[in-house]
Coordinates of C-alpha atoms (C1' of nucleotides) in Angstrom, one line a residue:
Chain A
M1 CA 20.8 38.5 -64.6
S2 CA 23.9 38.5 -66.6
P3 CA 23.6 36.6 -69.9
S4 CA 27.0 35.5 -71.1
S5 CA 28.0 37.3 -74.2
P6 CA 27.7 34.9 -77.2
E7 CA 31.1 33.4 -77.0
S8 CA 32.3 30.4 -78.9
R9 CA 30.5 27.3 -77.8
R10 CA 33.0 25.0 -79.5
T11 CA 35.7 23.8 -77.2
V12 CA 39.0 22.7 -78.7
S13 CA 40.5 22.4 -75.3
P14 CA 44.3 22.0 -75.4
A15 CA 43.8 20.1 -72.2
E16 CA 41.8 17.5 -74.3
S17 CA 43.5 17.5 -77.6
P18 CA 46.7 19.4 -77.0
R19 CA 48.2 19.0 -80.4
S20 CA 45.2 20.4 -82.1
R21 CA 46.5 23.8 -82.9
G22 CA 49.9 24.0 -81.4
N23 CA 52.3 26.3 -83.2
D24 CA 55.0 23.9 -82.1
S25 CA 57.3 25.1 -84.8
E26 CA 57.7 28.4 -83.1
W27 CA 58.5 26.8 -79.8
S28 CA 61.8 27.8 -78.5
G29 CA 61.8 26.4 -75.0
C30 CA 62.1 28.2 -71.7
N31 CA 65.7 29.3 -72.4
S32 CA 64.6 32.1 -74.6
C33 CA 61.5 33.0 -72.6
H34 CA 61.4 36.4 -70.8
L35 CA 59.4 34.8 -68.0
R36 CA 62.1 32.3 -67.3
D37 CA 63.2 33.8 -64.1
Q38 CA 59.9 35.1 -62.8
G39 CA 57.5 33.5 -60.4
F40 CA 57.0 29.8 -60.6
C41 CA 58.9 29.5 -63.8
S42 CA 62.2 30.2 -61.9
I43 CA 61.5 27.2 -59.7
L44 CA 60.9 25.1 -62.8
Q45 CA 64.1 26.4 -64.2
Q46 CA 66.0 25.4 -61.1
G47 CA 64.6 21.9 -61.1
R48 CA 65.1 21.4 -64.8
K49 CA 68.3 19.4 -64.7
S50 CA 67.0 16.8 -62.2
N51 CA 63.5 16.6 -63.7
P52 CA 63.8 16.8 -67.5
E53 CA 60.3 15.3 -67.9
V54 CA 58.6 18.6 -66.8
E55 CA 59.7 20.3 -70.0
P56 CA 56.7 22.1 -71.4
R57 CA 55.5 22.5 -75.0
E58 CA 53.6 25.4 -76.4
T59 CA 50.1 25.8 -77.7
S60 CA 48.2 28.7 -79.2
I61 CA 44.6 29.4 -78.3
R62 CA 42.4 31.8 -80.2
A63 CA 40.5 34.5 -78.4
R64 CA 37.2 33.3 -76.8
Q65 CA 38.2 29.7 -77.1
H66 CA 37.7 27.5 -74.0
I67 CA 40.9 26.3 -72.4
Y68 CA 39.1 24.2 -69.8
R69 CA 35.4 23.4 -69.2
A70 CA 33.9 22.9 -65.8
K71 CA 33.9 19.3 -64.6
D72 CA 36.1 18.0 -67.4
Q73 CA 39.1 15.9 -66.5
A74 CA 42.1 18.2 -66.7
R75 CA 44.9 16.5 -68.6
H76 CA 47.6 19.2 -68.5
L77 CA 48.8 22.0 -66.4
A78 CA 49.5 25.2 -68.2
I79 CA 51.2 28.5 -67.6
I80 CA 50.3 31.6 -69.7
R81 CA 53.2 32.8 -71.8
E82 CA 51.3 35.5 -73.7
G83 CA 47.8 36.9 -73.7
M84 CA 45.0 36.9 -71.1
T85 CA 42.5 34.4 -69.8
F86 CA 39.6 34.4 -67.4
R87 CA 38.2 31.8 -65.0
Y88 CA 34.4 31.8 -64.4
V89 CA 31.5 29.8 -63.2
T90 CA 27.9 29.9 -64.5
A91 CA 24.8 29.1 -62.5
T92 CA 22.2 26.9 -64.2
D93 CA 20.1 30.0 -65.1
G94 CA 23.1 31.5 -67.0
R95 CA 24.3 34.0 -64.5
R96 CA 28.1 34.2 -64.9
Q97 CA 30.6 35.1 -62.3
I98 CA 34.2 35.7 -63.3
L99 CA 36.6 34.6 -60.6
S100 CA 39.9 35.9 -61.9
V101 CA 41.9 37.1 -64.9
G102 CA 45.1 35.3 -65.9
M103 CA 48.1 37.1 -67.3
P104 CA 51.6 36.0 -68.5
G105 CA 53.4 34.0 -65.9
D106 CA 50.2 32.8 -64.2
F107 CA 49.0 29.3 -64.1
V108 CA 45.8 28.9 -66.1
A109 CA 44.4 27.2 -63.0
T110 CA 46.4 26.4 -60.0
S111 CA 43.7 24.0 -58.8
F112 CA 44.9 21.3 -61.1
V113 CA 48.1 20.8 -59.2
V114 CA 46.0 19.4 -56.4
R115 CA 42.7 18.4 -58.1
D116 CA 41.7 16.7 -61.3
T117 CA 38.5 18.5 -62.0
A118 CA 37.1 21.9 -61.1
H119 CA 33.8 23.7 -61.0
F120 CA 35.0 26.6 -63.1
S121 CA 35.8 27.0 -66.7
V122 CA 38.6 28.9 -68.3
Q123 CA 38.4 30.9 -71.5
A124 CA 40.9 32.9 -73.6
L125 CA 40.2 36.7 -73.5
T126 CA 42.8 37.4 -76.2
P127 CA 44.9 35.1 -78.4
V128 CA 46.9 33.1 -75.9
R129 CA 50.1 31.2 -76.0
L130 CA 50.4 28.5 -73.3
C131 CA 53.2 26.4 -71.9
L132 CA 51.7 23.0 -71.5
F133 CA 53.1 20.6 -68.9
D134 CA 52.3 17.0 -68.5
K135 CA 50.0 17.0 -65.4
K136 CA 51.4 13.9 -63.7
A137 CA 55.0 14.9 -64.2
L138 CA 54.5 18.5 -62.9
Q139 CA 52.3 17.3 -60.0
Q140 CA 55.0 14.8 -59.1
F141 CA 57.7 17.5 -59.3
I142 CA 55.8 20.0 -57.2
R143 CA 54.8 17.5 -54.6
S144 CA 58.2 16.1 -54.0
D145 CA 60.4 19.2 -54.3
L146 CA 60.4 21.3 -51.1
A147 CA 61.3 24.6 -52.8
A148 CA 58.6 24.1 -55.4
L149 CA 56.1 23.3 -52.7
H150 CA 57.0 26.5 -50.8
C151 CA 56.7 28.6 -53.9
F152 CA 53.4 27.0 -54.9
L153 CA 52.0 27.4 -51.4
D154 CA 52.9 31.1 -51.5
L155 CA 51.2 31.3 -54.8
I156 CA 47.9 29.8 -53.5
V157 CA 48.0 31.9 -50.4
S158 CA 48.3 35.0 -52.5
E159 CA 45.5 33.9 -54.6
K160 CA 43.4 33.3 -51.5
E161 CA 44.2 36.8 -50.3
S162 CA 43.2 38.2 -53.7
R163 CA 39.8 36.3 -53.5
E164 CA 39.2 37.8 -50.1
A165 CA 39.9 41.3 -51.4
Q166 CA 37.3 40.5 -54.1
I167 CA 34.8 39.5 -51.4
V168 CA 35.2 42.8 -49.7
D169 CA 34.7 44.6 -53.0
L170 CA 31.5 42.6 -53.8
G171 CA 30.1 42.7 -50.3
R172 CA 30.8 46.2 -49.2
R173 CA 31.7 48.6 -52.0
T174 CA 29.5 50.5 -54.4
S175 CA 29.6 49.9 -58.2
E176 CA 31.8 53.0 -58.7
E177 CA 34.3 52.0 -56.1
R178 CA 34.5 48.4 -57.5
I179 CA 35.0 49.6 -61.1
A180 CA 37.6 52.2 -60.2
R181 CA 39.5 49.7 -58.1
F182 CA 39.3 47.1 -60.8
L183 CA 40.8 49.5 -63.4
L184 CA 43.6 50.5 -61.0
H185 CA 44.2 46.9 -60.2
M186 CA 44.6 45.9 -63.8
A187 CA 46.9 48.9 -64.4
T188 CA 49.1 47.7 -61.5
R189 CA 49.2 44.2 -62.9
S190 CA 50.2 45.6 -66.2
G191 CA 53.3 47.2 -64.8
W192 CA 52.0 50.6 -63.5
S193 CA 54.1 52.1 -60.8
G194 CA 51.2 54.2 -59.5
E195 CA 53.0 57.4 -60.3
G196 CA 51.7 59.6 -63.1
G197 CA 49.4 58.6 -66.0
F198 CA 49.5 55.2 -67.6
S199 CA 48.4 53.6 -70.8
F200 CA 48.0 49.9 -71.2
H201 CA 46.5 47.1 -73.2
F202 CA 43.0 46.5 -71.9
P203 CA 41.2 43.8 -74.0
I204 CA 38.4 43.4 -71.4
R205 CA 34.8 44.0 -72.5
Q206 CA 32.2 45.7 -70.3
Q207 CA 30.4 42.4 -70.0
H208 CA 33.5 40.9 -68.4
I209 CA 33.9 43.7 -65.9
A210 CA 30.2 43.3 -65.1
D211 CA 30.6 39.6 -64.6
M212 CA 33.7 40.1 -62.5
L213 CA 32.1 42.8 -60.2
G214 CA 28.6 41.5 -59.9
L215 CA 27.0 44.2 -62.0
T216 CA 25.3 44.4 -65.4
Q217 CA 27.0 45.5 -68.6
V218 CA 24.6 48.5 -68.8
H219 CA 25.5 49.8 -65.4
V220 CA 29.2 49.3 -66.1
S221 CA 28.7 51.4 -69.2
R222 CA 27.1 54.2 -67.3
V223 CA 29.9 54.3 -64.7
I224 CA 32.7 54.2 -67.2
S225 CA 31.0 56.9 -69.2
K226 CA 30.9 59.0 -66.1
F227 CA 34.6 58.4 -65.4
R228 CA 35.4 59.3 -68.9
R229 CA 33.3 62.5 -68.8
S230 CA 35.0 63.4 -65.6
G231 CA 38.3 63.1 -67.3
F232 CA 39.6 60.2 -65.1
I233 CA 40.3 57.8 -67.9
Q234 CA 40.2 57.3 -71.7
L235 CA 39.1 53.9 -73.0
G236 CA 39.0 52.7 -76.6
S237 CA 40.2 50.1 -79.0
G238 CA 41.6 47.9 -76.4
L239 CA 43.6 50.6 -74.7
L240 CA 43.0 52.1 -71.3
K241 CA 44.6 55.4 -70.3
I242 CA 44.5 56.6 -66.8
T243 CA 44.7 60.3 -67.1
D244 CA 43.9 61.4 -63.6
P245 CA 45.2 58.8 -61.1
Y246 CA 44.3 60.8 -58.1
A247 CA 40.7 61.3 -59.1
L248 CA 40.4 57.6 -60.0
R249 CA 41.8 56.7 -56.6
Q250 CA 39.3 59.0 -55.0
A251 CA 36.5 57.2 -56.9
A252 CA 38.0 53.9 -55.7
G253 CA 37.3 55.0 -52.1
G254 CA 40.3 57.0 -51.2
R255 CA 42.7 54.7 -49.3
N256 CA 44.4 51.6 -50.5
V257 CA 43.7 50.4 -54.0
Chain B
M1 CA 26.7 50.9 -44.7
S2 CA 27.1 48.3 -42.1
P3 CA 28.1 49.7 -38.7
S4 CA 29.8 47.0 -36.7
S5 CA 27.7 46.0 -33.8
P6 CA 29.1 47.4 -30.6
E7 CA 31.5 44.7 -29.8
S8 CA 34.2 44.7 -27.3
R9 CA 36.9 47.3 -28.1
R10 CA 39.3 45.8 -25.7
T11 CA 41.7 43.3 -27.1
V12 CA 43.3 40.8 -24.9
S13 CA 44.8 38.9 -27.7
P14 CA 46.2 35.6 -26.8
A15 CA 48.6 36.2 -29.6
E16 CA 49.9 39.1 -27.7
S17 CA 49.7 38.0 -24.1
P18 CA 49.0 34.3 -24.4
R19 CA 49.0 33.5 -20.7
S20 CA 46.5 36.2 -19.9
R21 CA 43.5 34.0 -19.3
G22 CA 44.6 30.5 -20.1
N23 CA 42.7 27.9 -18.2
D24 CA 45.9 25.9 -18.4
S25 CA 44.8 23.9 -15.5
E26 CA 42.2 22.2 -17.5
W27 CA 44.6 21.4 -20.3
S28 CA 44.8 17.7 -21.0
G29 CA 46.9 17.6 -24.2
C30 CA 46.0 16.2 -27.6
N31 CA 45.7 12.7 -26.4
S32 CA 42.3 13.2 -24.9
C33 CA 41.1 15.5 -27.6
H34 CA 38.3 14.3 -29.9
L35 CA 39.8 16.2 -32.8
R36 CA 43.0 14.3 -32.4
D37 CA 42.6 12.3 -35.6
Q38 CA 40.8 14.9 -37.7
G39 CA 42.1 17.3 -40.3
F40 CA 45.4 18.9 -39.6
C41 CA 45.5 17.6 -36.0
S42 CA 46.1 14.1 -37.3
I43 CA 49.2 15.3 -39.1
L44 CA 50.5 17.0 -36.0
Q45 CA 49.8 13.8 -34.1
Q46 CA 51.9 11.8 -36.5
G47 CA 54.8 14.3 -36.4
R48 CA 54.6 14.5 -32.6
K49 CA 57.4 12.1 -31.7
S50 CA 60.0 13.7 -34.0
N51 CA 58.9 17.3 -33.2
P52 CA 58.0 17.5 -29.5
E53 CA 58.4 21.3 -29.6
V54 CA 55.1 21.7 -31.6
E55 CA 53.1 20.7 -28.5
P56 CA 50.3 23.2 -28.0
R57 CA 48.9 24.7 -24.9
E58 CA 45.4 25.8 -24.3
T59 CA 43.8 29.2 -23.9
S60 CA 40.2 30.3 -23.4
I61 CA 38.7 33.4 -25.0
R62 CA 35.5 35.0 -24.0
A63 CA 32.8 35.7 -26.6
R64 CA 33.4 38.9 -28.6
Q65 CA 37.0 39.2 -27.6
H66 CA 39.5 39.8 -30.3
I67 CA 41.9 36.9 -31.0
Y68 CA 43.9 38.9 -33.6
R69 CA 43.8 42.5 -34.8
A70 CA 44.6 43.5 -38.3
K71 CA 48.3 44.4 -38.9
D72 CA 49.5 43.2 -35.6
Q73 CA 52.4 40.8 -35.5
A74 CA 51.0 37.3 -35.0
R75 CA 53.0 35.5 -32.3
H76 CA 51.2 32.2 -32.3
L77 CA 49.3 29.8 -34.5
A78 CA 46.1 28.5 -33.1
I79 CA 43.6 25.8 -33.8
I80 CA 40.1 26.0 -32.5
R81 CA 39.2 23.3 -30.0
E82 CA 35.8 24.5 -29.1
G83 CA 33.6 27.4 -30.0
M84 CA 33.3 29.6 -33.1
T85 CA 35.3 32.5 -34.4
F86 CA 35.0 34.9 -37.4
R87 CA 37.5 36.6 -39.5
Y88 CA 36.7 40.1 -40.9
V89 CA 38.0 43.3 -42.4
T90 CA 36.7 46.8 -41.9
A91 CA 37.0 49.7 -44.4
T92 CA 38.0 53.0 -43.0
D93 CA 34.4 54.2 -42.9
G94 CA 33.3 51.3 -40.7
R95 CA 31.8 48.9 -43.3
R96 CA 32.6 45.4 -42.1
Q97 CA 33.0 42.3 -44.3
I98 CA 33.2 38.9 -42.6
L99 CA 35.4 36.6 -44.6
S100 CA 34.8 33.3 -42.8
V101 CA 33.6 31.5 -39.8
G102 CA 35.9 29.2 -37.8
M103 CA 34.8 26.0 -36.1
P104 CA 36.5 23.3 -34.1
G105 CA 39.4 21.8 -35.9
D106 CA 40.0 24.9 -38.1
F107 CA 43.0 27.1 -37.8
V108 CA 42.1 30.5 -36.5
A109 CA 43.9 31.9 -39.5
T110 CA 45.9 29.8 -41.9
S111 CA 47.7 32.8 -43.2
F112 CA 50.1 32.9 -40.3
V113 CA 51.8 29.7 -41.4
V114 CA 53.1 31.8 -44.3
R115 CA 52.8 35.4 -43.2
D116 CA 53.5 37.4 -40.0
T117 CA 50.7 39.9 -40.3
A118 CA 47.4 40.1 -42.0
H119 CA 44.8 42.6 -43.1
F120 CA 42.0 41.0 -41.3
S121 CA 41.0 40.6 -37.7
V122 CA 39.6 37.6 -35.8
Q123 CA 37.1 37.7 -33.1
A124 CA 35.4 35.1 -30.9
L125 CA 31.7 34.5 -31.7
T126 CA 31.2 32.3 -28.7
P127 CA 33.4 31.4 -25.8
V128 CA 36.4 29.7 -27.5
R129 CA 39.0 27.3 -26.4
L130 CA 42.2 27.4 -28.5
C131 CA 45.2 25.2 -28.9
L132 CA 48.1 27.6 -29.1
F133 CA 51.3 26.6 -31.0
D134 CA 54.6 28.4 -31.0
K135 CA 54.5 30.0 -34.4
K136 CA 58.1 29.5 -35.3
A137 CA 58.1 25.9 -34.3
L138 CA 54.9 25.0 -36.1
Q139 CA 56.0 26.9 -39.2
Q140 CA 59.3 25.1 -39.1
F141 CA 57.5 21.8 -38.8
I142 CA 55.0 22.4 -41.6
R143 CA 57.7 23.8 -43.9
S144 CA 60.0 20.9 -43.5
D145 CA 57.6 17.9 -43.4
L146 CA 56.3 16.8 -46.7
A147 CA 53.1 15.2 -45.4
A148 CA 52.3 18.3 -43.4
L149 CA 52.9 20.5 -46.4
H150 CA 50.6 18.4 -48.5
C151 CA 47.9 18.5 -45.9
F152 CA 48.3 22.2 -45.4
L153 CA 48.3 22.9 -49.1
D154 CA 45.1 20.9 -49.4
L155 CA 43.6 23.0 -46.6
I156 CA 44.5 26.3 -48.3
V157 CA 43.2 25.1 -51.7
S158 CA 39.9 24.2 -50.0
E159 CA 39.7 27.6 -48.4
K160 CA 40.3 29.2 -51.7
E161 CA 37.5 27.2 -53.3
S162 CA 35.3 28.2 -50.5
R163 CA 36.1 31.9 -51.0
E164 CA 35.3 31.5 -54.7
A165 CA 32.0 30.1 -53.8
Q166 CA 31.4 33.1 -51.7
I167 CA 32.3 35.4 -54.6
V168 CA 29.6 33.7 -56.7
D169 CA 27.1 34.2 -53.9
L170 CA 27.9 37.9 -53.5
G171 CA 28.2 38.6 -57.2
R172 CA 25.3 36.7 -58.6
R173 CA 22.7 35.7 -56.1
T174 CA 19.8 37.4 -54.5
S175 CA 19.6 38.1 -50.8
E176 CA 17.2 35.2 -50.2
E177 CA 19.4 32.8 -52.1
R178 CA 22.5 33.9 -50.1
I179 CA 20.8 33.6 -46.8
A180 CA 19.2 30.3 -47.5
R181 CA 22.6 29.0 -48.7
F182 CA 24.4 30.3 -45.7
L183 CA 22.0 28.5 -43.3
L184 CA 22.3 25.3 -45.2
H185 CA 26.0 25.6 -45.3
M186 CA 26.3 26.1 -41.6
A187 CA 24.0 23.1 -41.0
T188 CA 26.3 21.0 -43.1
R189 CA 29.3 22.2 -41.2
S190 CA 27.5 21.3 -38.0
G191 CA 27.2 17.7 -39.0
W192 CA 23.9 17.7 -41.0
S193 CA 23.7 14.8 -43.5
G194 CA 21.2 16.8 -45.6
E195 CA 18.4 14.2 -45.0
G196 CA 15.4 15.2 -42.9
G197 CA 15.1 18.1 -40.5
F198 CA 18.0 19.3 -38.4
S199 CA 18.5 21.3 -35.2
F200 CA 21.8 22.9 -34.4
H201 CA 23.7 25.4 -32.3
F202 CA 23.6 28.7 -34.2
P203 CA 25.1 31.6 -32.2
I204 CA 25.3 33.9 -35.1
R205 CA 23.6 37.3 -34.9
Q206 CA 21.8 38.8 -37.9
Q207 CA 24.4 41.5 -38.0
H208 CA 27.0 38.8 -38.6
I209 CA 25.0 37.2 -41.4
A210 CA 24.6 40.7 -42.9
D211 CA 28.3 41.4 -42.8
M212 CA 29.0 38.0 -44.2
L213 CA 26.6 38.3 -47.1
G214 CA 27.0 41.9 -48.0
L215 CA 23.5 42.9 -46.7
T216 CA 22.1 45.0 -43.8
Q217 CA 20.9 43.5 -40.6
V218 CA 17.4 45.0 -41.3
H219 CA 17.2 43.2 -44.6
V220 CA 18.4 39.9 -43.1
S221 CA 15.7 40.2 -40.5
R222 CA 13.0 40.6 -43.2
V223 CA 14.2 37.6 -45.1
I224 CA 14.5 35.4 -42.1
S225 CA 11.1 36.4 -40.9
K226 CA 9.8 35.4 -44.3
F227 CA 11.5 32.0 -44.1
R228 CA 10.1 31.6 -40.7
R229 CA 6.6 32.5 -41.7
S230 CA 6.8 30.2 -44.6
G231 CA 7.7 27.4 -42.2
F232 CA 11.2 26.7 -43.7
I233 CA 13.0 27.2 -40.4
Q234 CA 12.7 28.0 -36.7
L235 CA 15.3 30.2 -35.1
G236 CA 15.6 31.3 -31.6
S237 CA 17.9 31.3 -28.5
G238 CA 20.9 30.2 -30.4
L239 CA 19.2 27.3 -32.0
L240 CA 18.4 26.9 -35.7
K241 CA 16.0 24.3 -36.8
I242 CA 15.6 23.4 -40.4
T243 CA 12.0 22.2 -40.6
D244 CA 11.6 22.1 -44.4
P245 CA 14.9 21.3 -46.0
Y246 CA 13.4 21.0 -49.5
A247 CA 11.8 24.4 -49.4
L248 CA 14.9 25.9 -48.0
R249 CA 16.9 24.4 -50.8
Q250 CA 14.4 25.8 -53.3
A251 CA 14.9 29.2 -51.7
A252 CA 18.6 28.7 -52.0
G253 CA 18.3 28.4 -55.8
G254 CA 17.3 24.8 -56.4
R255 CA 20.5 23.0 -57.3
N256 CA 23.7 22.5 -55.3
V257 CA 23.9 24.1 -51.9
Chain C
dC1 C1' 12.7 46.9 -12.9
dG2 C1' 15.3 49.6 -15.8
dT3 C1' 19.0 49.0 -19.2
dT4 C1' 21.0 47.0 -23.1
dG5 C1' 21.6 44.3 -27.2
dG6 C1' 19.2 42.2 -30.6
dC7 C1' 15.3 41.9 -33.5
dT8 C1' 11.0 43.6 -35.9
dT9 C1' 8.4 46.6 -38.7
dG10 C1' 6.9 50.7 -41.5
dA11 C1' 7.9 54.5 -44.5
dT12 C1' 10.8 56.2 -47.8
dA13 C1' 14.9 56.5 -50.8
dA14 C1' 19.0 55.1 -53.5
dT15 C1' 21.3 52.0 -56.2
dC16 C1' 21.3 49.0 -59.6
dG17 C1' 18.7 46.1 -62.9
dT18 C1' 15.6 45.4 -66.9
dC19 C1' 14.0 46.4 -71.4
dA20 C1' 14.5 48.3 -75.6
dA21 C1' 16.1 51.2 -79.2
dT22 C1' 20.2 53.3 -81.4
dT23 C1' 25.0 54.2 -82.3
dT24 C1' 29.6 53.0 -82.4
dT25 C1' 33.2 49.9 -82.9
dA26 C1' 35.5 45.9 -84.4
dG27 C1' 36.0 42.0 -87.3
dT28 C1' 35.6 39.7 -91.8
dG29 C1' 35.5 38.7 -96.6
dG30 C1' 35.7 40.6 -101.1
Chain D
dC1 C1' 41.3 49.0 -98.3
dC2 C1' 36.5 49.2 -98.3
dA3 C1' 32.0 47.5 -97.3
dC4 C1' 29.3 44.8 -94.7
dT5 C1' 28.0 42.4 -90.6
dA6 C1' 28.2 41.2 -85.9
dA7 C1' 29.4 42.5 -81.4
dA8 C1' 29.8 46.0 -78.1
dA9 C1' 28.6 50.2 -76.0
dT10 C1' 25.4 54.0 -75.2
dT11 C1' 21.2 56.1 -73.6
dG12 C1' 16.5 56.6 -71.8
dA13 C1' 12.5 55.1 -69.3
dC14 C1' 11.0 52.4 -65.9
dG15 C1' 11.1 49.0 -62.0
dA16 C1' 12.8 45.8 -58.4
dT17 C1' 15.8 45.0 -54.8
dT18 C1' 18.0 46.4 -51.0
dA19 C1' 19.4 50.4 -48.0
dT20 C1' 18.4 54.0 -44.7
dC21 C1' 16.0 56.1 -41.0
dA22 C1' 13.3 55.7 -37.1
dA23 C1' 10.3 53.8 -33.7
dG24 C1' 9.1 50.2 -30.8
dC25 C1' 9.4 45.5 -28.8
dC26 C1' 11.3 41.6 -26.4
dA27 C1' 14.2 38.9 -23.6
dA28 C1' 18.3 38.6 -20.7
dC29 C1' 20.6 40.5 -16.9
dG30 C1' 22.4 43.1 -13.4

DNA sequence: CGTTGGCTTGATAATCGTCAATTTTAGTGG
DNA sequence: CCACTAAAATTGACGATTATCAAGCCAACG
């Protein structure tokens, strides 16, 4: 149904051999990080004094490399500092379903705060820089710190809401609506205000879109070609330009993106 | 695409007028409840002495009545004591997507522990008895009690995992697989060990199955008729009987249910 | 005993998938 | 920086799955 694109079979998971390709020399700690005061990082920042053992170190991952493989033991918790990842599952017959896309500031997989293994895998979409935390130490911190727990709970609830929005997309929207909504959603996550045109880094292949939205790559191609011909968007060399936001929103089903 | 079945438009939400039809006379408290030591109720049980203000009271809801309507202010938190509910969203054009089915021991909607409104609605599938908690009091309790927070977090994470499983169903499985898996899943939730045949209360209409799985009622009817003709199941008068678990699992796609 | 909600069934149509060939783009090494 | 190669995207022809429309049936219920 949807053959995975031929992506690296080798796994040099940082969760398994974390020092394998770490550019630790470039590591400058949280103090100089622009994500320092955003999302969960701000919580970590606050708890830093009392919990020095949750200090992360950095690792680099090449595009397409696996960060985690389904059913492995997770040894670390990681936050994305730079780049994009995606989380997916594959059925035995090879059908792939992408569950989410990770961007800077996101946990690679929130599940590992509560679980030790998962049914999904995580792969780098672009070159990625990760902040690696000792799993035990961070689990301990989150579980014992009320503010951290509240923040994390909010994170998971938001994720759940996001998954439910996806369910509505998959269950009750046409391929055009799904694709238009996905593009708009990615634009929003990339900092788009929603006003006027917008250009942004879009390293996502049609096969990824297909596997995210329950379609085939061929069909995604057709729809995107149509959007392009209609002048809604321009797409090329990793850059997506929304040229007619209104029309794209119409294609997305009018109301709420 | 999927017109809602003509279900009660009237909303006598207990969240809005909680005393409206409470059979408070029958209320016997948690002590006599068989769910007392299960799931989240056990946590409430433990915190009872120190937090007497989280004591629930009971309400009855008739089948098809709305328990919560999208975008309303939620005034209570509720746990299902008896009966079944479902949570859904509708697009402006009437397409309905069911997000989950609630059974005894489940929160009617976990979201309201963290949020005050939601984008979904909740309706009773059967006559339902609810344990109603004062929202503020229960929120306060959960937020301040570490054990409760852990338990609740675990609950949300499980829900998230469940939603992700649904995403895989919707995105990458055929209608037959989806329906077979749904039936097996409901059997499991109803106490089926997975061994041998199983008969259980199944008050779910074909329209609900359709709206859960992103199909039409007509198509659900065809698939179920096929399952019945093949001797996998018997279905009638609110009772589902799995007569050939092996065959049904095959139809569900072989591996894992 | 007629009405209503839910289910079944047939005929037909739309959406989306499959297969396959071809072009374009991106990545890599010289 | 160019040339070569692999990956990704495009396009057409065809087919399968699932939706739509419509009519009729059945069982529960007032």
